[in-house]
Coordinates of C-alpha atoms in Angstrom, one line a residue:
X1 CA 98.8 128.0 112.1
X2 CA 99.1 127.1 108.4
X3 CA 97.5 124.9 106.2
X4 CA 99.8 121.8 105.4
X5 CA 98.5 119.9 102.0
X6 CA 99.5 116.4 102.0
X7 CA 99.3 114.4 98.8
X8 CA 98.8 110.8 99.0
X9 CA 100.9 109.3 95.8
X10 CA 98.7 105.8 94.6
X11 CA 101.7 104.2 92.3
X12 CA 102.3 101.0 90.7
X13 CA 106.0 100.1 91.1
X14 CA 107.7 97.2 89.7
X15 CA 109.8 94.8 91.7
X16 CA 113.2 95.6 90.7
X17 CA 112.5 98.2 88.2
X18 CA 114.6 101.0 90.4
X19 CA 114.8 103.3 87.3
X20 CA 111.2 103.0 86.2
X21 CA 110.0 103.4 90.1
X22 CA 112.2 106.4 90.7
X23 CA 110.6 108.1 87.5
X24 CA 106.8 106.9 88.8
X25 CA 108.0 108.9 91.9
X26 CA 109.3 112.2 90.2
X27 CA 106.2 112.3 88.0
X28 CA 103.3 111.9 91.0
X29 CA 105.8 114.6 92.9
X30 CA 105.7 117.3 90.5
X31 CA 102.3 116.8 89.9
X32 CA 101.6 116.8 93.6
X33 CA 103.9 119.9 93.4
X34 CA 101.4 121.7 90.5
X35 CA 98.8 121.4 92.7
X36 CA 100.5 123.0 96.1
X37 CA 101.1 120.0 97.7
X38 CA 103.8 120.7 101.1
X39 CA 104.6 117.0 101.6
X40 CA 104.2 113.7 99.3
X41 CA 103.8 109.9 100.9
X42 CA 104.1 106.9 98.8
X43 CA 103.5 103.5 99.3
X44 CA 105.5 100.3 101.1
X45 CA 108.7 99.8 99.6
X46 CA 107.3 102.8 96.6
X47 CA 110.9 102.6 95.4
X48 CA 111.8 98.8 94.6
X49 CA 108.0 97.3 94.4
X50 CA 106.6 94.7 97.0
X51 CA 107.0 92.2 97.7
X52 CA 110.9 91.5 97.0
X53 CA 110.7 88.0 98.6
X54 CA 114.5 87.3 98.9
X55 CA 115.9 89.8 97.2
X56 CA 116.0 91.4 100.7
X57 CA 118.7 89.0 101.6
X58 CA 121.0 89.9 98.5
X59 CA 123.4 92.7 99.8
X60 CA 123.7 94.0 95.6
X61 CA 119.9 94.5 95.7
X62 CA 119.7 96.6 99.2
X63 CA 123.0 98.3 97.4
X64 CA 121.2 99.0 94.8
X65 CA 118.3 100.2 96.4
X66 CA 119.6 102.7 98.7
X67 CA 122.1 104.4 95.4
X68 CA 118.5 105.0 94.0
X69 CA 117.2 106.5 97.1
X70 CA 120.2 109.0 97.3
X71 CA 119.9 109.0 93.3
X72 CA 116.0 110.2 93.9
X73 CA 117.0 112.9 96.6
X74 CA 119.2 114.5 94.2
X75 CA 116.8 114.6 91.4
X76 CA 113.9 115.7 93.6
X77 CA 116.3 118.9 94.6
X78 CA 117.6 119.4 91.2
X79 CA 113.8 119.4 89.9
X80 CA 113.3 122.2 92.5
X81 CA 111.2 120.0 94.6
X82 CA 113.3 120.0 97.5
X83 CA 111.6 122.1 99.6
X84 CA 108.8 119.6 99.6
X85 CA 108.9 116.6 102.2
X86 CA 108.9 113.2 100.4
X87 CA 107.8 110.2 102.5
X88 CA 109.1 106.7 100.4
X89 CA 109.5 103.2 101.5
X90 CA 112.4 101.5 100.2
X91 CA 114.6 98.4 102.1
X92 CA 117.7 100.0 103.6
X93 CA 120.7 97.9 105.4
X94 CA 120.7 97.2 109.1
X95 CA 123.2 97.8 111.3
X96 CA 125.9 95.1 110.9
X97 CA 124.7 94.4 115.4
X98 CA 121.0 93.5 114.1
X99 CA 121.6 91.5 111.5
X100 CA 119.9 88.0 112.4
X101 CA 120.4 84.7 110.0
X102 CA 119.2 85.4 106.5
X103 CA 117.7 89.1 107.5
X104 CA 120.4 92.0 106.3
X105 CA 118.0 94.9 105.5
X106 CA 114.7 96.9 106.7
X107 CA 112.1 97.5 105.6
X108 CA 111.7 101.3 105.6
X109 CA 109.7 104.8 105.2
X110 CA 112.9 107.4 104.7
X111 CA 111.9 111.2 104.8
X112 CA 113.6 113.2 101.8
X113 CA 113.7 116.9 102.0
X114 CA 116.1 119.6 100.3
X115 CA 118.1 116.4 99.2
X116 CA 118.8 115.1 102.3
X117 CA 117.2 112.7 104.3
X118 CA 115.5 114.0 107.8
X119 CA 115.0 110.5 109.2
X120 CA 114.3 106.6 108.8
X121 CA 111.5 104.2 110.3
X122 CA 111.7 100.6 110.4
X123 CA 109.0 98.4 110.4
X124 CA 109.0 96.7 113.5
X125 CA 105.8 94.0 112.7
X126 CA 107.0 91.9 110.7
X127 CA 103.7 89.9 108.8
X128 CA 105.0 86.0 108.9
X129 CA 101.4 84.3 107.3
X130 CA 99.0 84.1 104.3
X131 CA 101.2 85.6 101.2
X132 CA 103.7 87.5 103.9
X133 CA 107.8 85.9 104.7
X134 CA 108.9 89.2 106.4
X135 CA 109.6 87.6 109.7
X136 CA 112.6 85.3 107.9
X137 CA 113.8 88.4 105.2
X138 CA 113.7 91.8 107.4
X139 CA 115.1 92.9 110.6
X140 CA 112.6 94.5 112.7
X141 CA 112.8 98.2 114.3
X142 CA 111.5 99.3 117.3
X143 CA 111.6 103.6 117.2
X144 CA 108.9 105.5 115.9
X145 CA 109.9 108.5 113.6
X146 CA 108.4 111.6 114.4
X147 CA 108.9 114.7 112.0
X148 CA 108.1 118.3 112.3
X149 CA 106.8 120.4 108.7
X150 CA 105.2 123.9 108.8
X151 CA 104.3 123.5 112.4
X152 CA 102.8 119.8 112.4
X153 CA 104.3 117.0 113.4
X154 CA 104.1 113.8 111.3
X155 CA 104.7 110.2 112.3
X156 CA 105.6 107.4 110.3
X157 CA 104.6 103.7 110.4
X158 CA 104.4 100.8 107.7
X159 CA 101.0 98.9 106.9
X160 CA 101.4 95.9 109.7
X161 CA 102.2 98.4 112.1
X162 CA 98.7 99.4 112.8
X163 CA 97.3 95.9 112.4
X164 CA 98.8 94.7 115.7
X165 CA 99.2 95.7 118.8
X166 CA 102.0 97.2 120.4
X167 CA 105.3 98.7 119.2
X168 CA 106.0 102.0 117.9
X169 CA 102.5 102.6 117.2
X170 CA 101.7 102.9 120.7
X171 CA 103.8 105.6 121.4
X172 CA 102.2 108.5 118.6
X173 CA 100.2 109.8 121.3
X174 CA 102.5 110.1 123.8
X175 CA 104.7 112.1 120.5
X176 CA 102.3 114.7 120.5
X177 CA 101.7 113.5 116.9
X178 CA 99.1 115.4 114.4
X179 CA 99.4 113.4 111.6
X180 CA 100.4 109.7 111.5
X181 CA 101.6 108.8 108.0
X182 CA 100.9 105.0 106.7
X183 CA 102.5 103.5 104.2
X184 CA 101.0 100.2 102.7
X185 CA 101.9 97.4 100.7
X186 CA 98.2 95.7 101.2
X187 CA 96.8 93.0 99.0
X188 CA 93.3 93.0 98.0
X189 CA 90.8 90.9 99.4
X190 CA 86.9 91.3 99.0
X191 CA 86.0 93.4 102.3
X192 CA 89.6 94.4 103.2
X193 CA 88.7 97.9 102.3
X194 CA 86.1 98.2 105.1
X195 CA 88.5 95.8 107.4
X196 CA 91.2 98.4 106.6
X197 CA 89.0 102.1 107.1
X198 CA 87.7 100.6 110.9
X199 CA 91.2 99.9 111.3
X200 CA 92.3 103.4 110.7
X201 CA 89.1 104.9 112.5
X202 CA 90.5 102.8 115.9
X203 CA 94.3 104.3 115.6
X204 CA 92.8 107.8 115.4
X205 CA 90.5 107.2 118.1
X206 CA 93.3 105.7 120.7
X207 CA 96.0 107.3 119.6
X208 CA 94.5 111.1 118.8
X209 CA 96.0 111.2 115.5
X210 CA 95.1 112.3 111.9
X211 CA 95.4 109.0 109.6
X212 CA 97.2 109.3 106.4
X213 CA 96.8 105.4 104.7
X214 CA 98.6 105.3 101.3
X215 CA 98.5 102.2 99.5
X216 CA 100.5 100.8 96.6
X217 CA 98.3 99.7 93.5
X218 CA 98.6 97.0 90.7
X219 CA 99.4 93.3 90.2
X220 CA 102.8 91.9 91.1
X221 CA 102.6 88.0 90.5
X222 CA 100.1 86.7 92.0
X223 CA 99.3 89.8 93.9
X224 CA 97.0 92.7 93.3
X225 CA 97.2 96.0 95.1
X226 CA 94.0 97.5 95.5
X227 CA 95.5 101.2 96.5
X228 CA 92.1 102.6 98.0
X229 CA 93.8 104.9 100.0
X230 CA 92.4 106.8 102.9
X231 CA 92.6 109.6 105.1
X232 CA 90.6 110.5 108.6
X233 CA 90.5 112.9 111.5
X234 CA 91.0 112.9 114.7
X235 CA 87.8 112.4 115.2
X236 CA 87.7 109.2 113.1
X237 CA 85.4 111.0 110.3
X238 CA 86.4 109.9 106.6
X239 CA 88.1 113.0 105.2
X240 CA 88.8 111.5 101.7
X241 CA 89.6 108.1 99.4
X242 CA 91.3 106.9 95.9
X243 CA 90.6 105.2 93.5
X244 CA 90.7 101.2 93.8
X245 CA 92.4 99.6 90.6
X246 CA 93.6 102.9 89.7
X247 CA 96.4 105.0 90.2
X248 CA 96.2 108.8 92.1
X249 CA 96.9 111.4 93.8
X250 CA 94.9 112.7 96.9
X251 CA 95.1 115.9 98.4
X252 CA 94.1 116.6 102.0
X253 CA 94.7 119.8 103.3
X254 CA 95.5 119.2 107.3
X255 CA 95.1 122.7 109.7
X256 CA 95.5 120.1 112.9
X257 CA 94.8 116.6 113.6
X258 CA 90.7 117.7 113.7
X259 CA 90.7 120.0 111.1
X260 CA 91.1 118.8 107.8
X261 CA 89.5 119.2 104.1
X262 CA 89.7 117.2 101.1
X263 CA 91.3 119.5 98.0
X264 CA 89.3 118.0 95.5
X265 CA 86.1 115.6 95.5
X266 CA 87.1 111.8 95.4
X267 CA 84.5 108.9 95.7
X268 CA 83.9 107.6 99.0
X269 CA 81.0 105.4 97.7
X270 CA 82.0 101.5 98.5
X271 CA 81.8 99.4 95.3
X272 CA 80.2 96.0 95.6
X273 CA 82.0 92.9 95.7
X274 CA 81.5 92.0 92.2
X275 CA 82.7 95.1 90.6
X276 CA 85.6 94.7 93.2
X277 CA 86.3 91.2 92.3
X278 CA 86.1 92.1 88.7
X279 CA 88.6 95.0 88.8
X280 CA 91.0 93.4 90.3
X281 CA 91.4 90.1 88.2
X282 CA 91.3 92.7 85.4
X283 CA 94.3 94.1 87.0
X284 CA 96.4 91.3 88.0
X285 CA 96.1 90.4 84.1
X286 CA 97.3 93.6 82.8
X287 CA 99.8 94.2 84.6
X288 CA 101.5 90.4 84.5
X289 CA 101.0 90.7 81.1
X290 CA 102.7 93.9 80.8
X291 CA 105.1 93.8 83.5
X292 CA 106.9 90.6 81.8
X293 CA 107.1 92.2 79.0
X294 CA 104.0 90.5 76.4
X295 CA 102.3 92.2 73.8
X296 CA 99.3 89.6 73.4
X297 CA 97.8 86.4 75.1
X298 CA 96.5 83.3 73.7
X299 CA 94.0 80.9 75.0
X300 CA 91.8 77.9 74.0
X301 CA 87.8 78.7 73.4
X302 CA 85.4 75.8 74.2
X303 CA 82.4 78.2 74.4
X304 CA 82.4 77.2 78.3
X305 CA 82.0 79.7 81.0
X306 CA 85.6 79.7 82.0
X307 CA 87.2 80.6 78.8
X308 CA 84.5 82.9 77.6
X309 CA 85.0 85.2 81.2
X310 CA 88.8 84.8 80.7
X311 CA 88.4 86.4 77.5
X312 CA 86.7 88.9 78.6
X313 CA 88.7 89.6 80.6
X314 CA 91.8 90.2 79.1
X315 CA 90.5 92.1 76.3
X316 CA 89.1 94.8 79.1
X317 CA 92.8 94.2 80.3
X318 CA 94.7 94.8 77.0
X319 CA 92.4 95.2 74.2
X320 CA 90.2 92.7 72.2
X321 CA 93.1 93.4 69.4
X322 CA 95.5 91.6 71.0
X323 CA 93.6 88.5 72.3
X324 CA 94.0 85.4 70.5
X325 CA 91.2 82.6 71.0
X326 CA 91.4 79.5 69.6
X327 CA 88.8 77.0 69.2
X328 CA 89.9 73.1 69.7
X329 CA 87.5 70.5 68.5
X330 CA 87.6 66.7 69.1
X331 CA 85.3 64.1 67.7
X332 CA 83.1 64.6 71.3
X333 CA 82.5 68.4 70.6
X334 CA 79.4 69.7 70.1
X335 CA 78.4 72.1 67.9
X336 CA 77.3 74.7 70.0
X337 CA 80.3 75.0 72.2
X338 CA 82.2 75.6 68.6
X339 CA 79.0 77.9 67.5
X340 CA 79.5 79.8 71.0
X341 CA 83.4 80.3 71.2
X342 CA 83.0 81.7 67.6
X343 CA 80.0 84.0 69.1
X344 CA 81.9 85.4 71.9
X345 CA 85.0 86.3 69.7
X346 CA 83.1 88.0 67.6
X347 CA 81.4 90.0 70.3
X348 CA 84.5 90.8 71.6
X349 CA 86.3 91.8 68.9
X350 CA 89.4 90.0 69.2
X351 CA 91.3 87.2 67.1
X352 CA 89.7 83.7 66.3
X353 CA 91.1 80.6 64.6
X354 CA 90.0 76.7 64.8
X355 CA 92.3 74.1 64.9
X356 CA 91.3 71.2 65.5
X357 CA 93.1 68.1 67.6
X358 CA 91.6 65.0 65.9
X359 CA 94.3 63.9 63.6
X360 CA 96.9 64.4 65.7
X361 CA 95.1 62.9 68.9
X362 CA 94.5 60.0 66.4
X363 CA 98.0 60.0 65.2
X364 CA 99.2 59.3 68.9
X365 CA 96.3 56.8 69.4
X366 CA 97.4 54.7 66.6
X367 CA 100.8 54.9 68.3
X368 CA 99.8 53.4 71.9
X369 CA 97.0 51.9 73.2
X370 CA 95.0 54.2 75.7
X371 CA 92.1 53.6 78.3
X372 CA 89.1 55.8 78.9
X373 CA 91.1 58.4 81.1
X374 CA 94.2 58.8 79.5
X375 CA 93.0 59.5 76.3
X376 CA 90.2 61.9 77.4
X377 CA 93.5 63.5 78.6
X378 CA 95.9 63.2 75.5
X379 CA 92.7 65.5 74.3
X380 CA 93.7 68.1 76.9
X381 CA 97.4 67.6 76.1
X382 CA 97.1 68.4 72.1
X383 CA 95.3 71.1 72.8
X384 CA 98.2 72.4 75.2
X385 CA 100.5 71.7 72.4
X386 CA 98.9 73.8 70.1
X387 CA 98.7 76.8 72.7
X388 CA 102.0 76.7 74.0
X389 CA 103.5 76.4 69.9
X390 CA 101.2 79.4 68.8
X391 CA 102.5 81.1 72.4
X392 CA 106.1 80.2 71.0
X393 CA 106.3 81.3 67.4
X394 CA 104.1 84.4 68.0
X395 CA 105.5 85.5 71.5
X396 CA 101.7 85.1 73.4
X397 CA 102.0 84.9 76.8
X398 CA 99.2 81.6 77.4
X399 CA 96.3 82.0 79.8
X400 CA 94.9 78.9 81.1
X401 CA 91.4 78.9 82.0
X402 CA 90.9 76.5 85.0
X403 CA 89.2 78.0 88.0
X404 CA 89.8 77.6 92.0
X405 CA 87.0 74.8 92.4
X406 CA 88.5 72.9 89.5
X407 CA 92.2 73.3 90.5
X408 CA 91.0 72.5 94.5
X409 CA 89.9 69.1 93.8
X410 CA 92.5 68.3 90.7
X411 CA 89.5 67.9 88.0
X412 CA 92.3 69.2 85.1
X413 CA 94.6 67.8 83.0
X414 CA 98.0 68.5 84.0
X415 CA 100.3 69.5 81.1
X416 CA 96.7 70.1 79.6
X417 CA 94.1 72.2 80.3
X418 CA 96.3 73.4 83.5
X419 CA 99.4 74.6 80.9
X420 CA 99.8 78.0 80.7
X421 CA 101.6 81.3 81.8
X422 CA 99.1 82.6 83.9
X423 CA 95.9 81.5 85.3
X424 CA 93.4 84.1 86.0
X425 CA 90.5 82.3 87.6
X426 CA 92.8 80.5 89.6
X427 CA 91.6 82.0 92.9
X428 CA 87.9 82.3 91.6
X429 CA 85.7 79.3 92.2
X430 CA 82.7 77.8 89.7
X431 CA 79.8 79.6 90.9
X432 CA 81.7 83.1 91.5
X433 CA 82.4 82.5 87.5
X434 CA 79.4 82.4 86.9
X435 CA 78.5 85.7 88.9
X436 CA 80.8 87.8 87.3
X437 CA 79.7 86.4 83.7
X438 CA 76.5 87.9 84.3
X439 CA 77.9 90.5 86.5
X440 CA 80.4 91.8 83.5
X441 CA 76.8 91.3 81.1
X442 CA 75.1 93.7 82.9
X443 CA 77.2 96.3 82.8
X444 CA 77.7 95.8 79.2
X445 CA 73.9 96.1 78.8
X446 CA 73.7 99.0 81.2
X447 CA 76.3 101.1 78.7
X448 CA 74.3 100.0 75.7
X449 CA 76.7 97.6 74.4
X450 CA 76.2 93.8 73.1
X451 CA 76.6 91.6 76.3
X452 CA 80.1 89.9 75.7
X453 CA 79.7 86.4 76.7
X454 CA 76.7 84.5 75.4
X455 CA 73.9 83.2 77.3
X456 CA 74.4 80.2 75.7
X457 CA 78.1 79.3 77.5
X458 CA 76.3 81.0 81.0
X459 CA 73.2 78.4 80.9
X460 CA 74.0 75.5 79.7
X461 CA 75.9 72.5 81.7
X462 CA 79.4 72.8 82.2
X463 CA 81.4 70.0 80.6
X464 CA 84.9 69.4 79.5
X465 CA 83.7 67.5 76.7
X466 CA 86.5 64.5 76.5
X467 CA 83.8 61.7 76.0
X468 CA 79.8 61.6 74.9
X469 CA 77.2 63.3 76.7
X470 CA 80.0 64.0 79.5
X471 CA 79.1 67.0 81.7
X472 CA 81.1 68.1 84.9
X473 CA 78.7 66.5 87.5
X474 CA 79.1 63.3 86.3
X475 CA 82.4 63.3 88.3
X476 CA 81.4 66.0 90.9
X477 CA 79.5 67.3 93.3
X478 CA 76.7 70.5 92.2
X479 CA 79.2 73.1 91.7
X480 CA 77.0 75.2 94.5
X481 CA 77.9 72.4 97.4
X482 CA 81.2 71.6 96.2
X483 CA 82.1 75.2 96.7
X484 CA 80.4 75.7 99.9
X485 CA 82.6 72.6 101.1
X486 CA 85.7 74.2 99.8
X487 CA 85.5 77.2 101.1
X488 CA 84.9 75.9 104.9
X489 CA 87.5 73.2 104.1
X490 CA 90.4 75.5 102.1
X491 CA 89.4 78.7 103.3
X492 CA 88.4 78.7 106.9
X493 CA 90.2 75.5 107.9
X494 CA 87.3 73.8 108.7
X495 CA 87.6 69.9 110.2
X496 CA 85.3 67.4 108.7
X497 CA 83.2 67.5 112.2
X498 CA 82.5 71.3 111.7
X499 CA 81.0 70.3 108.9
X500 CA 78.9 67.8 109.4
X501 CA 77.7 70.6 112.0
X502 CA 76.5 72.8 109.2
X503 CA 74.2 69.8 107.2
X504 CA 76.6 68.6 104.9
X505 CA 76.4 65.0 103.4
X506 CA 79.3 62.7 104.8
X507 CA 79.6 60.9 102.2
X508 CA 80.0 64.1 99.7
X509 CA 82.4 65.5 102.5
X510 CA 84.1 62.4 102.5
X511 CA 84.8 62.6 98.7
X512 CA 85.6 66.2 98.1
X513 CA 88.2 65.9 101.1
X514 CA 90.3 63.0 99.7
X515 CA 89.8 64.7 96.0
X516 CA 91.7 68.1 97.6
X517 CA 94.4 66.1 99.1
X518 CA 95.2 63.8 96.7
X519 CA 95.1 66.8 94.1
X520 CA 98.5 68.5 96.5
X521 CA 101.1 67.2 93.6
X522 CA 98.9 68.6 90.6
X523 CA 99.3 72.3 92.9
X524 CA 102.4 72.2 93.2
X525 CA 102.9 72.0 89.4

C-alpha cells in the first residue's frame, strides 16, 4: 500500500478578506506541494475566516464565498496542483428545502481535486453557547463524507462534531474510515489544548480511526485561535503537533490508520499556562492591530502594573518603534509613578511624551462645581481626551489598559480610563497581571536582556491616583479574594450559598456581588 503524506495547513484567515485567504491557501499548498505532500486540510471556514457572525445570513457573502471557492479550484489546477486533494472549509448555500428562519448557508469542508470538487460535508453540531451563534446562522447537515485517495479513505468532520455525541461522527467506523480529517475553528482557552488531544485520543479509540485535527490560528476580534494542531493513530498515540500562536505546516505520512510517521520533528512538549496566556494576548493584539488596518497604538503610562504589561505587550506584538506611551500627571501624582512610566519606556524602547491634565482639568473645574467622585473622574476623562486626539491626528489605534477584575466590578471611568480601541487585559484579572509581569521578566532575564517592566510598578500598591494617598483597596477587596470571588461568581456561575460553602466573608460576598451587577451598563459600553 502506499504512503499517503498529509499536510496539515495552520493559517490565519481574515473574515471577509476572500482574496487575501485564497492566496494564504495557494501559498501553504505549494509549499505543502515542495515537500511531497498527497493531500492538504485547512482549517474551519479556511476560506472566509471565523467566525462570520451574520454574514452567513447575507445571500451576497455566501455568493461571494462559493465564486472564490470555484475561483481557488481553478488556480490550484492551473498552478499544477491539482492532482493533490485540498480539504477547505468555506460556508456554501443550502438547499432552498432546508433553509430554516434566518439560516441560508452551511457551514462546510469541500474536497478540491483536479479543479473539481469530489464532495461537501456539512456540519451537523451546531455550537449555540459561550462565543458560538451557529444554531440561529447555519443549517445543520446530517451525512458524513467519506473520500477515497491512493488507497485510503478519508472522512471529513468540523470541530463541534467530535465534541458531542452522535451524528455523522458515529458512523466513521461503520465507513471503513482510515483517516478522519478535522477541521477547526477553536478558540483558545488555558487547558483546551489538553481538553482537545483526550478528545481526539477518545474518537480514535471508538471509532478506529486516524485523527487529523487542523486548527485555524490568530486573533479575530476578540478571539484568538491557538492552531495547535494534532494528529494521532489508531491507537490513540500522538503522532505529531504545531506550533501554538504560530502559523504551519505539518506533515504526517499515513501507511494505514496504525501506521503513521511524522515527516519532520515538531514540538510535542506542553507549554505552561503563562507562556500560553502570554502568547495569546500577544496575538490577539497583533493581529487587531493589523487586521484593521493600524500602523501604531497609543496608550496612557501611570507606571502601574496594567499599563506597564500592556506595553509590553504590544511592543512584542508590533515593535517598541511603533508604541506610543504617554505619561498623564495630575496634582495627586506621585513622582515615582512618573519616574517609572519613563523607566519602562525607555527599557522598552518605544515612544514617550508627558502631557499633563492639570490645566485643563482646572479649566473645566473653574467652569462647574464638582464633588469628590466626579472630579476624580473628569481626571480620567482629560486623559481620554488626550489619547483619543493623539489616536486622531496621528492615526494610533488606542489601547486601554483596564483589566477583567477592574472591568467586573465597574472600578473605571467610563469615557476615561475604559476609552479605547482595544482592551488587552480585558479578560485577564489583577493578580494574573501580575503573573505574567514577572512571568514576561523572567524570560527577559533568562535571554540576558534588561527586564522590561520595573520592579517598582510590580511591588508597590496599586492605585489610580485621583485623590491623596489613594490606593485601590481603599475601595476594594485584596485583589487575591476579589478574584477568587469573581471567578466562582463570573466564571463558574457560582450562587452566593456555594460560596459561603468555600469560607468566603458574606459581607465581602455581599459587596462584590452588587458591585458586578450594578457595573452591567458600564459592560455594555
Amino acid at each position: 500500500m502506499p504512503i499517503v503524506r498529509l499536510a496539515l495547513a495552520q493559517t490565519n484567515p481574515v473574515v471577509g478578506d476572500l482574496e487575501g485567504n485564497r492566496k494564504q491557501i495557494l501559498t501553504a499548498v505549494r509549499e505543502a506541494s515542495n515537500q511531497g505532500a498527497d493531500l492538504v486540510v485547512f482549517g474551519e471556514m479556511c476560506v472566509t475566516g471565523y467566525p462570520i457572525e451574520d454574514l452567513a445570513c447575507r445571500d451576497s457573502f455566501i455568493r461571494a464565498a462559493e465564486s472564490s471557492l470555484a475561483t481557488l479550484a481553478v488556480e490550484l489546477k492551473e498552478a499544477n496542483l491539482g492532482e493533490l486533494a485540498v480539504v477547505v472549509g468555506c460556508p456554501v448555500f443550502a438547499s432552498p428545502a432546508d433553509k430554516s428562519g434566518w439560516a441560508i448557508a452551511h457551514n462546510a469542508a469541500i474536497v478540491l481535486r483536479a479543479g473539481v470538487e469530489l464532495g461537501r460535508y456539512h456540519k451537523h453540531h451546531l455550537p449555540n453557547y459561550s462565543v458560538f451563534d451557529e444554531y440561529r446562522n447555519f443549517v445543520p447537515g446530517n451525512e458524513l463524507l467519506t473520500f477515497e485517495h491512493l488507497g485510503l479513505r478519508f472522512s471529513t468532520v468540523i470541530c463541534e462534531d467530535i465534541w458531542q455525541e452522535g451524528g455523522p461522527v458515529a458512523q466513521i467506523k461503520n465507513n471503513n474510515t482510515d483517516v478522519t480529517l478535522v477541521l477547526n475553528g477553536s478558540p483558545f482557552e488555558i487547558d483546551k489544548d489538553d481538553r482537545r488531544l483526550a478528545l481526539v485520543k477518545a474518537l480514535a479509540a471508538s471509532q478506529d480511526t486516524a485523527v487529523a485535527y487542523v486548527n485555524l490560528v490568530g486573533g479575530q476580534d476578540d478571539l484568538v485561535f491557538d492552531g495547535d494542531s494534532i494528529a494521532v493513530n489508531a491507537g490513540g498515540d500522538l503522532i505529531a503537533r504545531a506550533r501554538q500562536f504560530a502559523t504551519d505546516l505539518l506533515l504526517i505520512d499515513f501507511e494505514s490508520k496504525t501506521d503513521a510517521t511524522e515527516l519532520q520533528s515538531s514540538s510535542t512538549v506542553k507549554q505552561d499556562d503563562d507562556w500560553q496566556a502570554y502568547n495569546a494576548l500577544v496575538l490577539g493584539l497583533r493581529d487587531y492591530v493589523n487586521k484593521n488596518g493600524f500602523k501604531s497604538v497609543v496608550l496612557g503610562l501611570s507606571g502601574g502594573i496594567d499599563s506597564a504589561l500592556c506595553a509590553v505587550m504590544a511592543s512584542d506584538a508590533i515593535g517598541a518603534e511603533n508604541v506610543f506611551g504617554i505619561s498623564m500627571p495630575s496634582k495627586y501624582s506621585s513622582d515615582h509613578s512618573m519616574s517609572d512610566a519613563e523607566d519602562l519606556a525607555q527599557r522598552l524602547g518605544c515612544h514617550y511624551e508627558t502631557q499633563a491634565i492639570g490645566n485643563l482639568v482646572a479649566t473645566f473645574e473653574n467652569q462647574i462645581a464638582l464633588g469628590d467622585t466626579a472630579a476624580e473622574n473628569l481626571q480620567a476623562r482629560m486623559r481620554a481626551l488626550i489619547l483619543m486626539a493623539k489616536s486622531n491626528s496621528e492615526g494610533h489605534l488606542t489601547l486601554t489598559t483596564g483589566n477583567k477584575t477592574e472591568l467586573a466590578v465597574g472600578y473605571s471611568t467610563i469615557y476615561g480610563d475604559s476609552v479605547g480601541g482595544f482592551a488587552p487585559l480585558k479578560d485577564v484579572e489583577k493578580t494574573l497581571v501580575w503573573q505574567l509581569a514577572k512571568w514576561r521578566n523572567t524570560v527577559a532575564i533568562a535571554e540576558g536582556k534588561i527586564e522590561p517592566i520595573p520592579e517598582n510598578s510590580i511591588t508597590k500598591p496599586p492605585s489610580a491616583e485621583l485623590r491623596p494617598g489613594q490606593i485601590d483597596q481603599d475601595s476594594l477587596p485584596p485583589y487575591e479574594v476579589l478574584d477568587a470571588l469573581l471567578e466562582g461568581y463570573v466564571q463558574r456561575r457560582e450562587s452566593k450559598q456555594q460560596l459561603l460553602q468555600q469560607g468566603f466573608d458574606e459581607a465581602t460576598i455581599d459587596r462584590v456581588l452588587s458591585l458586578v451587577d450594578r457595573a452591567e451598563w458600564k459592560r455594555r459600553q
